[in-house]
Amino acid sequence: MLAGRSGGAGAPKRVCSADGVGDRGRRAAGYRLCLEDAYRISFDVPEDAVVSAFSENGAATVYEQADGDYEITAQVLLSSDADGAIRRLSGFDPEQLEVLNTRRCGLPESQFAWYATGEEGGRLCRADILRDGDHCYALTFSVREELAPQYAELAQHVFESFSLNADKDF
């Protein structure tokens, strides 16, 4: 079910932020975060997933199953604020979710899940966030509610393969 190709988001262009949100050109007294300094996200891309969207600056890539059954998003957030990243990804305050805090690759990791409603029905969503002190690296998997059991093993494999790579040409 997996094609053996690696997906992710990384830092091919220099984008800096003074406030950790990604606004260009804004500066705070000597404090700037740069996408250029970020690790690249790596994970196994399922063979039936194709890139459906990506950000111009390389900070995010979205993979979608051909029939829209599931979607995988890898993104680098220009902030180390875990609570802010959880709110941004899920739309919920961390206190409203059950967040499992652990470590992966020697870095703090937060794992959480939520239910999202939409025009085409509900979706079950899960995200893992790794933090390196400057950035949050997020991998999100969302699946149509009725198909969640069918893709549970695939989603688990995608999250198990989630890692960071320092090689900009990876």
PDB file of C-alpha atoms in Angstrom:
ATOM      1  CA  MET A   1       0.000   0.000   0.000  1.00  0.00           C
ATOM      2  CA  LEU A   2       3.037   2.261   0.370  1.00  0.00           C
ATOM      3  CA  ALA A   3       5.107   3.378  -2.542  1.00  0.00           C
ATOM      4  CA  GLY A   4       8.316   3.832  -0.600  1.00  0.00           C
ATOM      5  CA  ARG A   5       8.549   7.488  -1.517  1.00  0.00           C
ATOM      6  CA  SER A   6       9.115  10.091   1.104  1.00  0.00           C
ATOM      7  CA  GLY A   7       7.002  13.165   1.525  1.00  0.00           C
ATOM      8  CA  GLY A   8       7.247  16.262   3.534  1.00  0.00           C
ATOM      9  CA  ALA A   9       7.664  19.944   3.862  1.00  0.00           C
ATOM     10  CA  GLY A  10      10.899  21.764   4.189  1.00  0.00           C
ATOM     11  CA  ALA A  11      12.730  24.966   3.732  1.00  0.00           C
ATOM     12  CA  PRO A  12      13.919  25.709   0.209  1.00  0.00           C
ATOM     13  CA  LYS A  13      13.308  29.467   0.432  1.00  0.00           C
ATOM     14  CA  ARG A  14      14.049  31.965   3.172  1.00  0.00           C
ATOM     15  CA  VAL A  15      10.889  33.060   4.969  1.00  0.00           C
ATOM     16  CA  CYS A  16      11.305  34.808   8.284  1.00  0.00           C
ATOM     17  CA  SER A  17       8.859  35.715  10.978  1.00  0.00           C
ATOM     18  CA  ALA A  18       9.075  38.081  13.877  1.00  0.00           C
ATOM     19  CA  ASP A  19       5.915  36.827  15.545  1.00  0.00           C
ATOM     20  CA  GLY A  20       6.058  33.122  14.790  1.00  0.00           C
ATOM     21  CA  VAL A  21       3.137  33.219  12.380  1.00  0.00           C
ATOM     22  CA  GLY A  22       4.965  33.632   9.092  1.00  0.00           C
ATOM     23  CA  ASP A  23       4.322  37.266   8.191  1.00  0.00           C
ATOM     24  CA  ARG A  24       6.976  38.574   5.820  1.00  0.00           C
ATOM     25  CA  GLY A  25       8.837  41.745   6.618  1.00  0.00           C
ATOM     26  CA  ARG A  26       7.766  42.125  10.245  1.00  0.00           C
ATOM     27  CA  ARG A  27      10.608  42.282  12.760  1.00  0.00           C
ATOM     28  CA  ALA A  28      10.814  42.281  16.541  1.00  0.00           C
ATOM     29  CA  ALA A  29      13.868  43.514  18.383  1.00  0.00           C
ATOM     30  CA  GLY A  30      16.467  41.112  17.030  1.00  0.00           C
ATOM     31  CA  TYR A  31      14.213  38.051  17.152  1.00  0.00           C
ATOM     32  CA  ARG A  32      13.483  36.309  13.864  1.00  0.00           C
ATOM     33  CA  LEU A  33      12.616  32.754  13.026  1.00  0.00           C
ATOM     34  CA  CYS A  34      13.524  31.518   9.588  1.00  0.00           C
ATOM     35  CA  LEU A  35      12.094  28.656   7.605  1.00  0.00           C
ATOM     36  CA  GLU A  36      15.562  28.280   6.100  1.00  0.00           C
ATOM     37  CA  ASP A  37      16.781  26.969   9.466  1.00  0.00           C
ATOM     38  CA  ALA A  38      14.030  24.358   9.786  1.00  0.00           C
ATOM     39  CA  TYR A  39      14.419  20.606   9.434  1.00  0.00           C
ATOM     40  CA  ARG A  40      12.610  18.819   6.614  1.00  0.00           C
ATOM     41  CA  ILE A  41       9.649  16.618   7.492  1.00  0.00           C
ATOM     42  CA  SER A  42       9.891  13.063   6.243  1.00  0.00           C
ATOM     43  CA  PHE A  43       7.268  10.299   6.214  1.00  0.00           C
ATOM     44  CA  ASP A  44       6.152   7.414   4.004  1.00  0.00           C
ATOM     45  CA  VAL A  45       3.657   8.602   1.399  1.00  0.00           C
ATOM     46  CA  PRO A  46       0.982   6.013   0.559  1.00  0.00           C
ATOM     47  CA  GLU A  47       1.041   4.912  -3.084  1.00  0.00           C
ATOM     48  CA  ASP A  48      -2.493   6.164  -3.736  1.00  0.00           C
ATOM     49  CA  ALA A  49      -1.766   9.683  -2.423  1.00  0.00           C
ATOM     50  CA  VAL A  50      -0.795  12.554  -4.687  1.00  0.00           C
ATOM     51  CA  VAL A  51       0.276  16.109  -3.959  1.00  0.00           C
ATOM     52  CA  SER A  52      -2.872  18.220  -4.112  1.00  0.00           C
ATOM     53  CA  ALA A  53      -1.431  21.486  -2.785  1.00  0.00           C
ATOM     54  CA  PHE A  54       1.806  22.982  -1.572  1.00  0.00           C
ATOM     55  CA  SER A  55       2.931  26.329  -0.264  1.00  0.00           C
ATOM     56  CA  GLU A  56       5.124  28.534  -2.401  1.00  0.00           C
ATOM     57  CA  ASN A  57       7.678  28.845   0.392  1.00  0.00           C
ATOM     58  CA  GLY A  58       7.897  25.083   0.926  1.00  0.00           C
ATOM     59  CA  ALA A  59       6.465  25.180   4.451  1.00  0.00           C
ATOM     60  CA  ALA A  60       3.492  22.897   3.724  1.00  0.00           C
ATOM     61  CA  THR A  61       2.530  20.050   1.427  1.00  0.00           C
ATOM     62  CA  VAL A  62      -0.868  18.366   1.184  1.00  0.00           C
ATOM     63  CA  TYR A  63      -1.292  14.825  -0.142  1.00  0.00           C
ATOM     64  CA  GLU A  64      -4.736  13.509  -0.986  1.00  0.00           C
ATOM     65  CA  GLN A  65      -6.080  10.081  -1.820  1.00  0.00           C
ATOM     66  CA  ALA A  66      -7.547  10.089  -5.347  1.00  0.00           C
ATOM     67  CA  ASP A  67     -11.159   9.696  -4.157  1.00  0.00           C
ATOM     68  CA  GLY A  68     -10.705  12.166  -1.294  1.00  0.00           C
ATOM     69  CA  ASP A  69     -10.937   9.406   1.311  1.00  0.00           C
ATOM     70  CA  TYR A  70      -8.031  10.819   3.294  1.00  0.00           C
ATOM     71  CA  GLU A  71      -5.648  13.763   3.326  1.00  0.00           C
ATOM     72  CA  ILE A  72      -2.151  14.096   4.784  1.00  0.00           C
ATOM     73  CA  THR A  73      -0.653  17.512   5.503  1.00  0.00           C
ATOM     74  CA  ALA A  74       2.977  18.101   6.468  1.00  0.00           C
ATOM     75  CA  GLN A  75       3.828  21.612   7.580  1.00  0.00           C
ATOM     76  CA  VAL A  76       6.509  23.609   9.323  1.00  0.00           C
ATOM     77  CA  LEU A  77       5.137  26.306  11.612  1.00  0.00           C
ATOM     78  CA  LEU A  78       7.333  29.294  12.382  1.00  0.00           C
ATOM     79  CA  SER A  79       6.737  29.033  16.113  1.00  0.00           C
ATOM     80  CA  SER A  80       7.711  26.746  18.951  1.00  0.00           C
ATOM     81  CA  ASP A  81       4.413  27.315  20.786  1.00  0.00           C
ATOM     82  CA  ALA A  82       2.785  23.885  21.057  1.00  0.00           C
ATOM     83  CA  ASP A  83      -0.539  25.236  22.343  1.00  0.00           C
ATOM     84  CA  GLY A  84      -0.756  27.704  19.442  1.00  0.00           C
ATOM     85  CA  ALA A  85       0.066  24.953  16.956  1.00  0.00           C
ATOM     86  CA  ILE A  86      -2.625  22.694  18.416  1.00  0.00           C
ATOM     87  CA  ARG A  87      -5.196  25.517  18.120  1.00  0.00           C
ATOM     88  CA  ARG A  88      -4.095  26.307  14.564  1.00  0.00           C
ATOM     89  CA  LEU A  89      -4.297  22.695  13.379  1.00  0.00           C
ATOM     90  CA  SER A  90      -7.453  21.546  15.162  1.00  0.00           C
ATOM     91  CA  GLY A  91      -9.404  24.704  15.897  1.00  0.00           C
ATOM     92  CA  PHE A  92      -9.603  23.635  19.549  1.00  0.00           C
ATOM     93  CA  ASP A  93      -7.809  24.808  22.672  1.00  0.00           C
ATOM     94  CA  PRO A  94      -5.445  22.130  23.997  1.00  0.00           C
ATOM     95  CA  GLU A  95      -7.565  21.882  27.155  1.00  0.00           C
ATOM     96  CA  GLN A  96     -10.493  20.695  25.003  1.00  0.00           C
ATOM     97  CA  LEU A  97      -8.481  17.778  23.606  1.00  0.00           C
ATOM     98  CA  GLU A  98      -6.653  14.844  25.082  1.00  0.00           C
ATOM     99  CA  VAL A  99      -3.031  15.634  24.196  1.00  0.00           C
ATOM    100  CA  LEU A 100      -0.397  12.954  24.654  1.00  0.00           C
ATOM    101  CA  ASN A 101       3.008  14.545  25.265  1.00  0.00           C
ATOM    102  CA  THR A 102       5.995  12.314  24.611  1.00  0.00           C
ATOM    103  CA  ARG A 103       9.351  12.408  22.795  1.00  0.00           C
ATOM    104  CA  ARG A 104      10.402  11.374  19.285  1.00  0.00           C
ATOM    105  CA  CYS A 105      13.778  11.852  17.618  1.00  0.00           C
ATOM    106  CA  GLY A 106      14.905  13.320  20.951  1.00  0.00           C
ATOM    107  CA  LEU A 107      12.384  16.174  20.612  1.00  0.00           C
ATOM    108  CA  PRO A 108       9.150  16.966  22.466  1.00  0.00           C
ATOM    109  CA  GLU A 109       6.121  15.564  20.644  1.00  0.00           C
ATOM    110  CA  SER A 110       2.401  16.227  21.060  1.00  0.00           C
ATOM    111  CA  GLN A 111      -0.182  13.823  19.647  1.00  0.00           C
ATOM    112  CA  PHE A 112      -3.903  14.572  19.541  1.00  0.00           C
ATOM    113  CA  ALA A 113      -7.068  13.827  17.603  1.00  0.00           C
ATOM    114  CA  TRP A 114     -10.368  15.564  16.916  1.00  0.00           C
ATOM    115  CA  TYR A 115     -13.530  15.361  14.867  1.00  0.00           C
ATOM    116  CA  ALA A 116     -14.153  17.939  12.136  1.00  0.00           C
ATOM    117  CA  THR A 117     -17.477  18.574  10.423  1.00  0.00           C
ATOM    118  CA  GLY A 118     -17.710  19.741   6.851  1.00  0.00           C
ATOM    119  CA  GLU A 119     -20.010  20.057   3.869  1.00  0.00           C
ATOM    120  CA  GLU A 120     -19.255  16.480   2.796  1.00  0.00           C
ATOM    121  CA  GLY A 121     -19.653  14.946   6.257  1.00  0.00           C
ATOM    122  CA  GLY A 122     -17.411  14.380   9.228  1.00  0.00           C
ATOM    123  CA  ARG A 123     -13.712  13.622   9.286  1.00  0.00           C
ATOM    124  CA  LEU A 124     -11.597  12.017  11.956  1.00  0.00           C
ATOM    125  CA  CYS A 125      -8.315  13.873  12.302  1.00  0.00           C
ATOM    126  CA  ARG A 126      -5.051  13.179  14.064  1.00  0.00           C
ATOM    127  CA  ALA A 127      -1.921  15.288  14.297  1.00  0.00           C
ATOM    128  CA  ASP A 128       1.575  14.824  15.671  1.00  0.00           C
ATOM    129  CA  ILE A 129       3.728  17.873  16.364  1.00  0.00           C
ATOM    130  CA  LEU A 130       7.485  17.811  16.948  1.00  0.00           C
ATOM    131  CA  ARG A 131       9.178  20.901  18.416  1.00  0.00           C
ATOM    132  CA  ASP A 132      12.850  21.846  18.125  1.00  0.00           C
ATOM    133  CA  GLY A 133      12.706  25.071  20.154  1.00  0.00           C
ATOM    134  CA  ASP A 134      12.240  27.320  17.105  1.00  0.00           C
ATOM    135  CA  HIS A 135       9.675  25.511  14.930  1.00  0.00           C
ATOM    136  CA  CYS A 136       6.754  23.130  15.167  1.00  0.00           C
ATOM    137  CA  TYR A 137       6.714  20.296  12.636  1.00  0.00           C
ATOM    138  CA  ALA A 138       3.193  18.998  12.123  1.00  0.00           C
ATOM    139  CA  LEU A 139       1.897  15.917  10.367  1.00  0.00           C
ATOM    140  CA  THR A 140      -1.893  15.662  10.087  1.00  0.00           C
ATOM    141  CA  PHE A 141      -3.986  12.764   8.773  1.00  0.00           C
ATOM    142  CA  SER A 142      -7.713  13.247   8.237  1.00  0.00           C
ATOM    143  CA  VAL A 143     -10.082  10.594   6.926  1.00  0.00           C
ATOM    144  CA  ARG A 144     -13.772  10.430   6.110  1.00  0.00           C
ATOM    145  CA  GLU A 145     -15.528   9.288   9.248  1.00  0.00           C
ATOM    146  CA  GLU A 146     -17.132   6.217   7.689  1.00  0.00           C
ATOM    147  CA  LEU A 147     -13.791   5.082   6.198  1.00  0.00           C
ATOM    148  CA  ALA A 148     -11.665   5.493   9.338  1.00  0.00           C
ATOM    149  CA  PRO A 149     -11.513   1.743  10.129  1.00  0.00           C
ATOM    150  CA  GLN A 150     -10.410   0.993   6.557  1.00  0.00           C
ATOM    151  CA  TYR A 151      -7.465   3.432   6.773  1.00  0.00           C
ATOM    152  CA  ALA A 152      -6.506   3.010  10.446  1.00  0.00           C
ATOM    153  CA  GLU A 153      -3.479   0.804   9.733  1.00  0.00           C
ATOM    154  CA  LEU A 154      -2.291   3.104   6.945  1.00  0.00           C
ATOM    155  CA  ALA A 155      -2.578   6.168   9.181  1.00  0.00           C
ATOM    156  CA  GLN A 156      -0.646   4.389  11.934  1.00  0.00           C
ATOM    157  CA  HIS A 157       2.169   3.579   9.488  1.00  0.00           C
ATOM    158  CA  VAL A 158       2.320   7.171   8.236  1.00  0.00           C
ATOM    159  CA  PHE A 159       2.714   8.450  11.805  1.00  0.00           C
ATOM    160  CA  GLU A 160       5.275   5.765  12.693  1.00  0.00           C
ATOM    161  CA  SER A 161       7.407   6.874   9.726  1.00  0.00           C
ATOM    162  CA  PHE A 162       7.244  10.590  10.693  1.00  0.00           C
ATOM    163  CA  SER A 163      10.728  12.017  11.263  1.00  0.00           C
ATOM    164  CA  LEU A 164      12.864  15.084  10.641  1.00  0.00           C
ATOM    165  CA  ASN A 165      15.833  15.400   8.340  1.00  0.00           C
ATOM    166  CA  ALA A 166      18.521  18.098   8.470  1.00  0.00           C
ATOM    167  CA  ASP A 167      19.552  17.552   4.838  1.00  0.00           C
ATOM    168  CA  LYS A 168      18.019  20.409   2.807  1.00  0.00           C
ATOM    169  CA  ASP A 169      18.411  18.364  -0.414  1.00  0.00           C
ATOM    170  CA  PHE A 170      16.631  15.301   1.023  1.00  0.00           C
TER     171      PHE A 170
END
